[in-house]
């Protein structure tokens, strides 16, 4: 995905670029996807929340020191209006050290439309007990 | 908080009404605060995500069968635009069976402006290790 697309694309494109940057361990590309706002929020599974660019950047830097992380997202549920898109996804990890199969990761990703295009406002990922329940793709527009 | 305020108030008022309804175990008031959209999302700590009114209502009904839940929220971080408010809070529980003090609960609450006022689009609560870090109140407006 080109830099142009990252900066002008849809929320879906920003989400694809987000997980792509994680898979490549590309810290600069990852951080460029976030809104220019010091109230941006990132919650990693089981971890305290992080507020603002410096804290969030440092956390991903630490994660990438342990190698890249390949996350496949599925079961997108989306709500959106003209200025915001709320995506809830199941994150599947593909790592050498596979995570416990008795849990799954749920993420809420929030994208906002800014003068520079759609950007990430919040990423909240957490651990849920059991395997992810099956369901089908749905999306809707809030009136 | 009156029904009128619940239906026409700000995101802050809907958030107050949400935790108030939980503290009273008032299922109908609680569910009336959600957007009329089948893509609304609720994630309880450690649990699988719930999509739509029926699943979300059933989950709270089960929770209330075990008694009311008093949650005090603090450390609000908010991002908002004209149509959406994203609140991240620390949830403190006051129950007879106090939760483990070595963890804390982080919640992302997303409110959207609908023709009937501000409503809840998503509630994602999760467990984080350790005590909640201290920080001060901040809020900002996304441009």
PDB file of C-alpha atoms in Angstrom:
ATOM      1  CA  UNK A   1       0.000   0.000   0.000  1.00  0.00           C
ATOM      2  CA  UNK A   2       1.490   3.320  -1.055  1.00  0.00           C
ATOM      3  CA  UNK A   3       1.990   6.235   1.297  1.00  0.00           C
ATOM      4  CA  UNK A   4      -0.610   8.161  -0.699  1.00  0.00           C
ATOM      5  CA  UNK A   5      -3.235   5.529  -0.077  1.00  0.00           C
ATOM      6  CA  UNK A   6      -2.369   5.388   3.586  1.00  0.00           C
ATOM      7  CA  UNK A   7      -2.965   9.107   3.908  1.00  0.00           C
ATOM      8  CA  UNK A   8      -6.095   9.422   1.834  1.00  0.00           C
ATOM      9  CA  UNK A   9      -7.720   6.028   1.921  1.00  0.00           C
ATOM     10  CA  UNK A  10     -10.803   4.738   3.612  1.00  0.00           C
ATOM     11  CA  UNK A  11     -10.987   3.389   7.142  1.00  0.00           C
ATOM     12  CA  UNK A  12     -10.753  -0.091   5.616  1.00  0.00           C
ATOM     13  CA  UNK A  13      -7.518   0.854   3.884  1.00  0.00           C
ATOM     14  CA  UNK A  14      -6.082   2.326   7.060  1.00  0.00           C
ATOM     15  CA  UNK A  15      -6.970  -0.872   8.895  1.00  0.00           C
ATOM     16  CA  UNK A  16      -5.235  -2.970   6.239  1.00  0.00           C
ATOM     17  CA  UNK A  17      -2.194  -0.684   6.427  1.00  0.00           C
ATOM     18  CA  UNK A  18      -2.189  -0.956  10.240  1.00  0.00           C
ATOM     19  CA  UNK A  19      -1.951  -4.749  10.298  1.00  0.00           C
ATOM     20  CA  UNK A  20       0.448  -4.692   7.344  1.00  0.00           C
ATOM     21  CA  UNK A  21       2.799  -2.351   9.228  1.00  0.00           C
ATOM     22  CA  UNK A  22       2.602  -4.637  12.274  1.00  0.00           C
ATOM     23  CA  UNK A  23       3.458  -7.668  10.134  1.00  0.00           C
ATOM     24  CA  UNK A  24       6.518  -5.843   8.785  1.00  0.00           C
ATOM     25  CA  UNK A  25       7.531  -4.389  12.141  1.00  0.00           C
ATOM     26  CA  UNK A  26       7.465  -0.972  10.460  1.00  0.00           C
ATOM     27  CA  UNK A  27       7.210   1.466  13.354  1.00  0.00           C
ATOM     28  CA  UNK A  28       7.208   4.692  11.317  1.00  0.00           C
ATOM     29  CA  UNK A  29       4.490   3.516   8.931  1.00  0.00           C
ATOM     30  CA  UNK A  30       2.447   2.257  11.867  1.00  0.00           C
ATOM     31  CA  UNK A  31       2.618   5.517  13.775  1.00  0.00           C
ATOM     32  CA  UNK A  32       1.828   7.604  10.662  1.00  0.00           C
ATOM     33  CA  UNK A  33      -1.596   5.964  10.585  1.00  0.00           C
ATOM     34  CA  UNK A  34      -2.697   7.441  13.909  1.00  0.00           C
ATOM     35  CA  UNK A  35      -4.567  10.710  14.305  1.00  0.00           C
ATOM     36  CA  UNK A  36      -2.467  13.714  15.220  1.00  0.00           C
ATOM     37  CA  UNK A  37      -4.006  13.993  18.642  1.00  0.00           C
ATOM     38  CA  UNK A  38      -2.472  13.357  22.032  1.00  0.00           C
ATOM     39  CA  UNK A  39      -5.655  11.623  23.224  1.00  0.00           C
ATOM     40  CA  UNK A  40      -5.239   8.628  20.924  1.00  0.00           C
ATOM     41  CA  UNK A  41      -5.593   5.398  22.898  1.00  0.00           C
ATOM     42  CA  UNK A  42      -3.990   1.975  22.520  1.00  0.00           C
ATOM     43  CA  UNK A  43      -4.711  -1.024  24.724  1.00  0.00           C
ATOM     44  CA  UNK A  44      -2.692  -4.187  24.155  1.00  0.00           C
ATOM     45  CA  UNK A  45      -4.110  -7.480  25.484  1.00  0.00           C
ATOM     46  CA  UNK A  46      -3.826  -7.705  29.295  1.00  0.00           C
ATOM     47  CA  UNK A  47      -1.950  -4.406  29.398  1.00  0.00           C
ATOM     48  CA  UNK A  48      -2.638  -0.952  30.754  1.00  0.00           C
ATOM     49  CA  UNK A  49      -3.886   1.601  28.316  1.00  0.00           C
ATOM     50  CA  UNK A  50      -1.480   3.897  26.556  1.00  0.00           C
ATOM     51  CA  UNK A  51      -2.342   7.506  25.740  1.00  0.00           C
ATOM     52  CA  UNK A  52      -0.633   9.643  23.108  1.00  0.00           C
ATOM     53  CA  UNK A  53       1.965   9.080  20.426  1.00  0.00           C
ATOM     54  CA  UNK A  54       5.026   8.668  22.663  1.00  0.00           C
ATOM     55  CA  UNK A  55       3.573   5.916  24.863  1.00  0.00           C
ATOM     56  CA  UNK A  56       1.988   4.094  21.947  1.00  0.00           C
ATOM     57  CA  UNK A  57       5.125   4.269  19.813  1.00  0.00           C
ATOM     58  CA  UNK A  58       7.284   2.946  22.653  1.00  0.00           C
ATOM     59  CA  UNK A  59       4.959  -0.023  23.180  1.00  0.00           C
ATOM     60  CA  UNK A  60       5.073  -1.119  19.543  1.00  0.00           C
ATOM     61  CA  UNK A  61       8.832  -0.626  19.482  1.00  0.00           C
ATOM     62  CA  UNK A  62       9.102  -3.083  22.370  1.00  0.00           C
ATOM     63  CA  UNK A  63       6.768  -5.529  20.630  1.00  0.00           C
ATOM     64  CA  UNK A  64       8.780  -5.381  17.403  1.00  0.00           C
ATOM     65  CA  UNK A  65      12.017  -6.067  19.312  1.00  0.00           C
ATOM     66  CA  UNK A  66      10.644  -9.569  19.791  1.00  0.00           C
ATOM     67  CA  UNK A  67      10.044  -9.979  16.065  1.00  0.00           C
ATOM     68  CA  UNK A  68       7.252  -9.136  13.695  1.00  0.00           C
ATOM     69  CA  UNK A  69       3.682 -10.102  14.493  1.00  0.00           C
ATOM     70  CA  UNK A  70       1.413 -11.520  11.841  1.00  0.00           C
ATOM     71  CA  UNK A  71      -2.210 -10.857  12.622  1.00  0.00           C
ATOM     72  CA  UNK A  72      -5.055 -11.967  10.412  1.00  0.00           C
ATOM     73  CA  UNK A  73      -8.315 -10.234  11.154  1.00  0.00           C
ATOM     74  CA  UNK A  74     -11.723 -11.740  10.568  1.00  0.00           C
ATOM     75  CA  UNK A  75     -15.371 -11.354  11.498  1.00  0.00           C
ATOM     76  CA  UNK A  76     -15.412  -7.613  10.977  1.00  0.00           C
ATOM     77  CA  UNK A  77     -18.402  -5.846  12.451  1.00  0.00           C
ATOM     78  CA  UNK A  78     -18.524  -2.215  11.426  1.00  0.00           C
ATOM     79  CA  UNK A  79     -20.530   0.833  12.361  1.00  0.00           C
ATOM     80  CA  UNK A  80     -19.802   4.079  10.645  1.00  0.00           C
ATOM     81  CA  UNK A  81     -20.996   7.585  10.039  1.00  0.00           C
ATOM     82  CA  UNK A  82     -19.498  10.366   7.954  1.00  0.00           C
ATOM     83  CA  UNK A  83     -16.655  11.077  10.363  1.00  0.00           C
ATOM     84  CA  UNK A  84     -16.006   7.876  12.281  1.00  0.00           C
ATOM     85  CA  UNK A  85     -15.750   4.144  11.658  1.00  0.00           C
ATOM     86  CA  UNK A  86     -15.894   1.638  14.494  1.00  0.00           C
ATOM     87  CA  UNK A  87     -14.538  -1.783  13.587  1.00  0.00           C
ATOM     88  CA  UNK A  88     -14.690  -4.792  15.834  1.00  0.00           C
ATOM     89  CA  UNK A  89     -12.594  -7.731  14.694  1.00  0.00           C
ATOM     90  CA  UNK A  90     -11.193 -11.043  15.859  1.00  0.00           C
ATOM     91  CA  UNK A  91      -7.391 -10.994  15.670  1.00  0.00           C
ATOM     92  CA  UNK A  92      -5.734 -14.277  14.755  1.00  0.00           C
ATOM     93  CA  UNK A  93      -2.037 -14.462  15.512  1.00  0.00           C
ATOM     94  CA  UNK A  94       0.457 -16.359  13.437  1.00  0.00           C
ATOM     95  CA  UNK A  95       3.634 -16.543  15.456  1.00  0.00           C
ATOM     96  CA  UNK A  96       6.309 -19.096  16.153  1.00  0.00           C
ATOM     97  CA  UNK A  97       5.087 -19.167  19.709  1.00  0.00           C
ATOM     98  CA  UNK A  98       1.400 -19.636  19.086  1.00  0.00           C
ATOM     99  CA  UNK A  99      -0.879 -18.257  21.735  1.00  0.00           C
ATOM    100  CA  UNK A 100      -3.089 -20.490  23.801  1.00  0.00           C
ATOM    101  CA  UNK A 101      -5.913 -21.787  21.639  1.00  0.00           C
ATOM    102  CA  UNK A 102      -8.338 -21.567  24.562  1.00  0.00           C
ATOM    103  CA  UNK A 103      -8.437 -17.813  24.197  1.00  0.00           C
ATOM    104  CA  UNK A 104      -8.975 -15.389  21.369  1.00  0.00           C
ATOM    105  CA  UNK A 105      -8.273 -11.715  20.848  1.00  0.00           C
ATOM    106  CA  UNK A 106     -11.003  -9.148  20.235  1.00  0.00           C
ATOM    107  CA  UNK A 107     -10.083  -5.706  18.952  1.00  0.00           C
ATOM    108  CA  UNK A 108     -12.082  -2.516  18.640  1.00  0.00           C
ATOM    109  CA  UNK A 109     -10.455  -0.196  16.120  1.00  0.00           C
ATOM    110  CA  UNK A 110     -11.758   3.331  15.805  1.00  0.00           C
ATOM    111  CA  UNK A 111     -10.992   5.472  12.752  1.00  0.00           C
ATOM    112  CA  UNK A 112     -11.758   9.163  12.378  1.00  0.00           C
ATOM    113  CA  UNK A 113     -11.801  11.355   9.331  1.00  0.00           C
ATOM    114  CA  UNK A 114      -9.193  14.089   9.636  1.00  0.00           C
ATOM    115  CA  UNK A 115      -8.040  16.790   7.187  1.00  0.00           C
ATOM    116  CA  UNK A 116      -5.258  14.378   6.239  1.00  0.00           C
ATOM    117  CA  UNK A 117      -7.572  11.431   5.675  1.00  0.00           C
ATOM    118  CA  UNK A 118      -8.812   8.593   7.842  1.00  0.00           C
ATOM    119  CA  UNK A 119      -6.655   7.901  10.863  1.00  0.00           C
ATOM    120  CA  UNK A 120      -6.658   5.619  13.878  1.00  0.00           C
ATOM    121  CA  UNK A 121      -8.102   7.188  17.035  1.00  0.00           C
ATOM    122  CA  UNK A 122      -8.116   4.087  19.221  1.00  0.00           C
ATOM    123  CA  UNK A 123      -7.084   0.437  19.208  1.00  0.00           C
ATOM    124  CA  UNK A 124      -8.371  -1.661  22.105  1.00  0.00           C
ATOM    125  CA  UNK A 125      -7.373  -5.328  21.993  1.00  0.00           C
ATOM    126  CA  UNK A 126      -8.211  -7.802  24.734  1.00  0.00           C
ATOM    127  CA  UNK A 127      -8.219 -11.477  25.582  1.00  0.00           C
ATOM    128  CA  UNK A 128     -11.454 -13.456  25.661  1.00  0.00           C
ATOM    129  CA  UNK A 129     -11.890 -16.933  27.054  1.00  0.00           C
ATOM    130  CA  UNK A 130     -12.528 -19.824  24.679  1.00  0.00           C
ATOM    131  CA  UNK A 131     -12.331 -20.006  20.954  1.00  0.00           C
ATOM    132  CA  UNK A 132     -13.863 -17.259  18.883  1.00  0.00           C
ATOM    133  CA  UNK A 133     -17.511 -17.974  18.119  1.00  0.00           C
ATOM    134  CA  UNK A 134     -18.371 -18.220  14.462  1.00  0.00           C
ATOM    135  CA  UNK A 135     -20.419 -15.566  12.799  1.00  0.00           C
ATOM    136  CA  UNK A 136     -20.705 -14.016   9.392  1.00  0.00           C
ATOM    137  CA  UNK A 137     -19.690 -10.686   7.966  1.00  0.00           C
ATOM    138  CA  UNK A 138     -22.039  -7.815   8.558  1.00  0.00           C
ATOM    139  CA  UNK A 139     -21.762  -4.076   8.272  1.00  0.00           C
ATOM    140  CA  UNK A 140     -24.167  -1.259   8.740  1.00  0.00           C
ATOM    141  CA  UNK A 141     -24.434   2.482   8.635  1.00  0.00           C
ATOM    142  CA  UNK A 142     -25.669   4.365  11.644  1.00  0.00           C
ATOM    143  CA  UNK A 143     -28.354   6.845  10.787  1.00  0.00           C
TER     144      UNK A 143
ATOM    145  CA  UNK B   1     -31.527  11.391  35.256  1.00  0.00           C
ATOM    146  CA  UNK B   2     -34.879  11.722  33.513  1.00  0.00           C
ATOM    147  CA  UNK B   3     -35.871   9.738  30.461  1.00  0.00           C
ATOM    148  CA  UNK B   4     -35.844  12.970  28.465  1.00  0.00           C
ATOM    149  CA  UNK B   5     -32.245  13.643  29.359  1.00  0.00           C
ATOM    150  CA  UNK B   6     -31.280  10.105  28.541  1.00  0.00           C
ATOM    151  CA  UNK B   7     -32.713  10.491  25.045  1.00  0.00           C
ATOM    152  CA  UNK B   8     -31.454  13.968  24.250  1.00  0.00           C
ATOM    153  CA  UNK B   9     -28.380  14.453  26.386  1.00  0.00           C
ATOM    154  CA  UNK B  10     -24.731  14.587  25.566  1.00  0.00           C
ATOM    155  CA  UNK B  11     -22.420  11.614  25.331  1.00  0.00           C
ATOM    156  CA  UNK B  12     -21.332  12.416  28.893  1.00  0.00           C
ATOM    157  CA  UNK B  13     -24.933  12.207  30.078  1.00  0.00           C
ATOM    158  CA  UNK B  14     -25.490   8.919  28.258  1.00  0.00           C
ATOM    159  CA  UNK B  15     -22.346   7.563  29.903  1.00  0.00           C
ATOM    160  CA  UNK B  16     -23.595   8.629  33.334  1.00  0.00           C
ATOM    161  CA  UNK B  17     -26.979   7.056  32.598  1.00  0.00           C
ATOM    162  CA  UNK B  18     -25.284   3.850  31.431  1.00  0.00           C
ATOM    163  CA  UNK B  19     -23.395   3.290  34.687  1.00  0.00           C
ATOM    164  CA  UNK B  20     -26.407   4.453  36.691  1.00  0.00           C
ATOM    165  CA  UNK B  21     -28.627   1.858  35.001  1.00  0.00           C
ATOM    166  CA  UNK B  22     -26.005  -0.804  35.734  1.00  0.00           C
ATOM    167  CA  UNK B  23     -25.873   0.217  39.393  1.00  0.00           C
ATOM    168  CA  UNK B  24     -29.671  -0.121  39.610  1.00  0.00           C
ATOM    169  CA  UNK B  25     -29.830  -3.332  37.577  1.00  0.00           C
ATOM    170  CA  UNK B  26     -32.305  -1.537  35.316  1.00  0.00           C
ATOM    171  CA  UNK B  27     -32.241  -3.566  32.117  1.00  0.00           C
ATOM    172  CA  UNK B  28     -34.809  -1.538  30.164  1.00  0.00           C
ATOM    173  CA  UNK B  29     -33.158   1.796  30.903  1.00  0.00           C
ATOM    174  CA  UNK B  30     -29.779   0.312  30.061  1.00  0.00           C
ATOM    175  CA  UNK B  31     -30.864  -1.043  26.705  1.00  0.00           C
ATOM    176  CA  UNK B  32     -32.688   2.180  25.772  1.00  0.00           C
ATOM    177  CA  UNK B  33     -29.308   3.935  25.771  1.00  0.00           C
ATOM    178  CA  UNK B  34     -27.945   1.893  22.872  1.00  0.00           C
ATOM    179  CA  UNK B  35     -28.163   2.906  19.224  1.00  0.00           C
ATOM    180  CA  UNK B  36     -30.952   1.303  17.254  1.00  0.00           C
ATOM    181  CA  UNK B  37     -28.565  -0.695  15.147  1.00  0.00           C
ATOM    182  CA  UNK B  38     -27.962  -4.416  15.058  1.00  0.00           C
ATOM    183  CA  UNK B  39     -24.203  -3.875  14.752  1.00  0.00           C
ATOM    184  CA  UNK B  40     -23.831  -2.479  18.272  1.00  0.00           C
ATOM    185  CA  UNK B  41     -21.019  -4.277  20.104  1.00  0.00           C
ATOM    186  CA  UNK B  42     -20.512  -5.161  23.769  1.00  0.00           C
ATOM    187  CA  UNK B  43     -17.467  -6.914  25.179  1.00  0.00           C
ATOM    188  CA  UNK B  44     -17.473  -7.846  28.859  1.00  0.00           C
ATOM    189  CA  UNK B  45     -14.109  -8.526  30.545  1.00  0.00           C
ATOM    190  CA  UNK B  46     -12.645 -11.882  29.453  1.00  0.00           C
ATOM    191  CA  UNK B  47     -15.770 -12.655  27.440  1.00  0.00           C
ATOM    192  CA  UNK B  48     -16.545 -13.061  23.778  1.00  0.00           C
ATOM    193  CA  UNK B  49     -18.007 -10.086  22.023  1.00  0.00           C
ATOM    194  CA  UNK B  50     -21.745  -9.687  21.720  1.00  0.00           C
ATOM    195  CA  UNK B  51     -23.383  -8.181  18.647  1.00  0.00           C
ATOM    196  CA  UNK B  52     -26.877  -6.690  18.520  1.00  0.00           C
ATOM    197  CA  UNK B  53     -29.578  -5.897  21.040  1.00  0.00           C
ATOM    198  CA  UNK B  54     -30.708  -9.457  21.801  1.00  0.00           C
ATOM    199  CA  UNK B  55     -27.265 -10.805  22.714  1.00  0.00           C
ATOM    200  CA  UNK B  56     -26.295  -7.694  24.649  1.00  0.00           C
ATOM    201  CA  UNK B  57     -29.571  -7.560  26.578  1.00  0.00           C
ATOM    202  CA  UNK B  58     -29.292 -11.235  27.519  1.00  0.00           C
ATOM    203  CA  UNK B  59     -25.760 -10.731  28.855  1.00  0.00           C
ATOM    204  CA  UNK B  60     -26.752  -7.871  31.146  1.00  0.00           C
ATOM    205  CA  UNK B  61     -29.814  -9.781  32.303  1.00  0.00           C
ATOM    206  CA  UNK B  62     -27.501 -12.598  33.410  1.00  0.00           C
ATOM    207  CA  UNK B  63     -25.173 -10.136  35.137  1.00  0.00           C
ATOM    208  CA  UNK B  64     -28.054  -8.502  37.012  1.00  0.00           C
ATOM    209  CA  UNK B  65     -29.300 -11.898  38.216  1.00  0.00           C
ATOM    210  CA  UNK B  66     -26.213 -11.912  40.415  1.00  0.00           C
ATOM    211  CA  UNK B  67     -27.083  -8.521  41.861  1.00  0.00           C
ATOM    212  CA  UNK B  68     -26.428  -4.961  40.864  1.00  0.00           C
ATOM    213  CA  UNK B  69     -22.954  -3.796  39.938  1.00  0.00           C
ATOM    214  CA  UNK B  70     -21.606  -0.490  41.162  1.00  0.00           C
ATOM    215  CA  UNK B  71     -18.978   0.873  38.832  1.00  0.00           C
ATOM    216  CA  UNK B  72     -17.172   4.139  39.411  1.00  0.00           C
ATOM    217  CA  UNK B  73     -15.410   5.453  36.349  1.00  0.00           C
ATOM    218  CA  UNK B  74     -12.323   7.615  36.435  1.00  0.00           C
ATOM    219  CA  UNK B  75      -9.464   8.849  34.295  1.00  0.00           C
ATOM    220  CA  UNK B  76     -11.657   9.678  31.326  1.00  0.00           C
ATOM    221  CA  UNK B  77      -9.820  10.238  28.083  1.00  0.00           C
ATOM    222  CA  UNK B  78     -12.105  11.522  25.371  1.00  0.00           C
ATOM    223  CA  UNK B  79     -11.876  12.134  21.669  1.00  0.00           C
ATOM    224  CA  UNK B  80     -14.871  13.515  19.864  1.00  0.00           C
ATOM    225  CA  UNK B  81     -16.122  15.016  16.671  1.00  0.00           C
ATOM    226  CA  UNK B  82     -19.595  16.218  15.722  1.00  0.00           C
ATOM    227  CA  UNK B  83     -21.079  12.748  15.399  1.00  0.00           C
ATOM    228  CA  UNK B  84     -19.048  10.478  17.646  1.00  0.00           C
ATOM    229  CA  UNK B  85     -17.473  10.487  21.106  1.00  0.00           C
ATOM    230  CA  UNK B  86     -14.850   7.937  22.106  1.00  0.00           C
ATOM    231  CA  UNK B  87     -14.377   7.616  25.853  1.00  0.00           C
ATOM    232  CA  UNK B  88     -11.723   5.511  27.483  1.00  0.00           C
ATOM    233  CA  UNK B  89     -12.150   5.037  31.228  1.00  0.00           C
ATOM    234  CA  UNK B  90     -10.911   2.978  34.137  1.00  0.00           C
ATOM    235  CA  UNK B  91     -13.831   1.093  35.705  1.00  0.00           C
ATOM    236  CA  UNK B  92     -13.644   0.644  39.466  1.00  0.00           C
ATOM    237  CA  UNK B  93     -15.972  -1.996  40.872  1.00  0.00           C
ATOM    238  CA  UNK B  94     -17.636  -1.782  44.241  1.00  0.00           C
ATOM    239  CA  UNK B  95     -19.069  -5.188  44.964  1.00  0.00           C
ATOM    240  CA  UNK B  96     -19.365  -7.463  47.931  1.00  0.00           C
ATOM    241  CA  UNK B  97     -16.971  -9.806  46.187  1.00  0.00           C
ATOM    242  CA  UNK B  98     -14.255  -7.349  45.312  1.00  0.00           C
ATOM    243  CA  UNK B  99     -12.237  -8.201  42.274  1.00  0.00           C
ATOM    244  CA  UNK B 100      -8.564  -8.965  42.449  1.00  0.00           C
ATOM    245  CA  UNK B 101      -6.658  -5.775  43.191  1.00  0.00           C
ATOM    246  CA  UNK B 102      -3.818  -6.902  40.947  1.00  0.00           C
ATOM    247  CA  UNK B 103      -5.895  -6.171  37.899  1.00  0.00           C
ATOM    248  CA  UNK B 104      -7.962  -3.267  36.668  1.00  0.00           C
ATOM    249  CA  UNK B 105     -10.668  -2.835  34.073  1.00  0.00           C
ATOM    250  CA  UNK B 106     -10.284  -0.596  31.035  1.00  0.00           C
ATOM    251  CA  UNK B 107     -13.351   0.329  28.991  1.00  0.00           C
ATOM    252  CA  UNK B 108     -13.715   1.988  25.621  1.00  0.00           C
ATOM    253  CA  UNK B 109     -17.195   3.457  25.267  1.00  0.00           C
ATOM    254  CA  UNK B 110     -18.266   4.783  21.899  1.00  0.00           C
ATOM    255  CA  UNK B 111     -21.229   7.137  21.542  1.00  0.00           C
ATOM    256  CA  UNK B 112     -22.812   8.228  18.276  1.00  0.00           C
ATOM    257  CA  UNK B 113     -25.227  11.025  17.537  1.00  0.00           C
ATOM    258  CA  UNK B 114     -28.485   9.625  16.211  1.00  0.00           C
ATOM    259  CA  UNK B 115     -31.791  11.322  15.322  1.00  0.00           C
ATOM    260  CA  UNK B 116     -32.925  10.387  18.829  1.00  0.00           C
ATOM    261  CA  UNK B 117     -29.873  11.795  20.542  1.00  0.00           C
ATOM    262  CA  UNK B 118     -26.547  10.370  21.625  1.00  0.00           C
ATOM    263  CA  UNK B 119     -26.505   6.620  21.978  1.00  0.00           C
ATOM    264  CA  UNK B 120     -24.038   3.862  22.782  1.00  0.00           C
ATOM    265  CA  UNK B 121     -22.537   2.176  19.723  1.00  0.00           C
ATOM    266  CA  UNK B 122     -19.957   0.037  21.501  1.00  0.00           C
ATOM    267  CA  UNK B 123     -18.751  -0.883  25.001  1.00  0.00           C
ATOM    268  CA  UNK B 124     -15.490  -2.814  25.173  1.00  0.00           C
ATOM    269  CA  UNK B 125     -14.302  -3.635  28.687  1.00  0.00           C
ATOM    270  CA  UNK B 126     -11.240  -5.723  29.409  1.00  0.00           C
ATOM    271  CA  UNK B 127      -8.904  -6.804  32.157  1.00  0.00           C
ATOM    272  CA  UNK B 128      -5.418  -5.341  32.460  1.00  0.00           C
ATOM    273  CA  UNK B 129      -2.649  -6.606  34.693  1.00  0.00           C
ATOM    274  CA  UNK B 130      -1.617  -4.594  37.711  1.00  0.00           C
ATOM    275  CA  UNK B 131      -3.158  -1.570  39.312  1.00  0.00           C
ATOM    276  CA  UNK B 132      -4.377   1.258  37.145  1.00  0.00           C
ATOM    277  CA  UNK B 133      -1.625   3.785  36.525  1.00  0.00           C
ATOM    278  CA  UNK B 134      -2.361   7.271  37.716  1.00  0.00           C
ATOM    279  CA  UNK B 135      -2.942  10.049  35.296  1.00  0.00           C
ATOM    280  CA  UNK B 136      -4.934  13.215  35.097  1.00  0.00           C
ATOM    281  CA  UNK B 137      -8.056  14.209  33.233  1.00  0.00           C
ATOM    282  CA  UNK B 138      -7.647  15.263  29.648  1.00  0.00           C
ATOM    283  CA  UNK B 139     -10.004  15.725  26.744  1.00  0.00           C
ATOM    284  CA  UNK B 140      -9.571  16.916  23.241  1.00  0.00           C
ATOM    285  CA  UNK B 141     -11.451  17.529  20.038  1.00  0.00           C
ATOM    286  CA  UNK B 142     -10.331  15.857  16.851  1.00  0.00           C
ATOM    287  CA  UNK B 143     -10.100  18.285  13.997  1.00  0.00           C
TER     288      UNK B 143
END
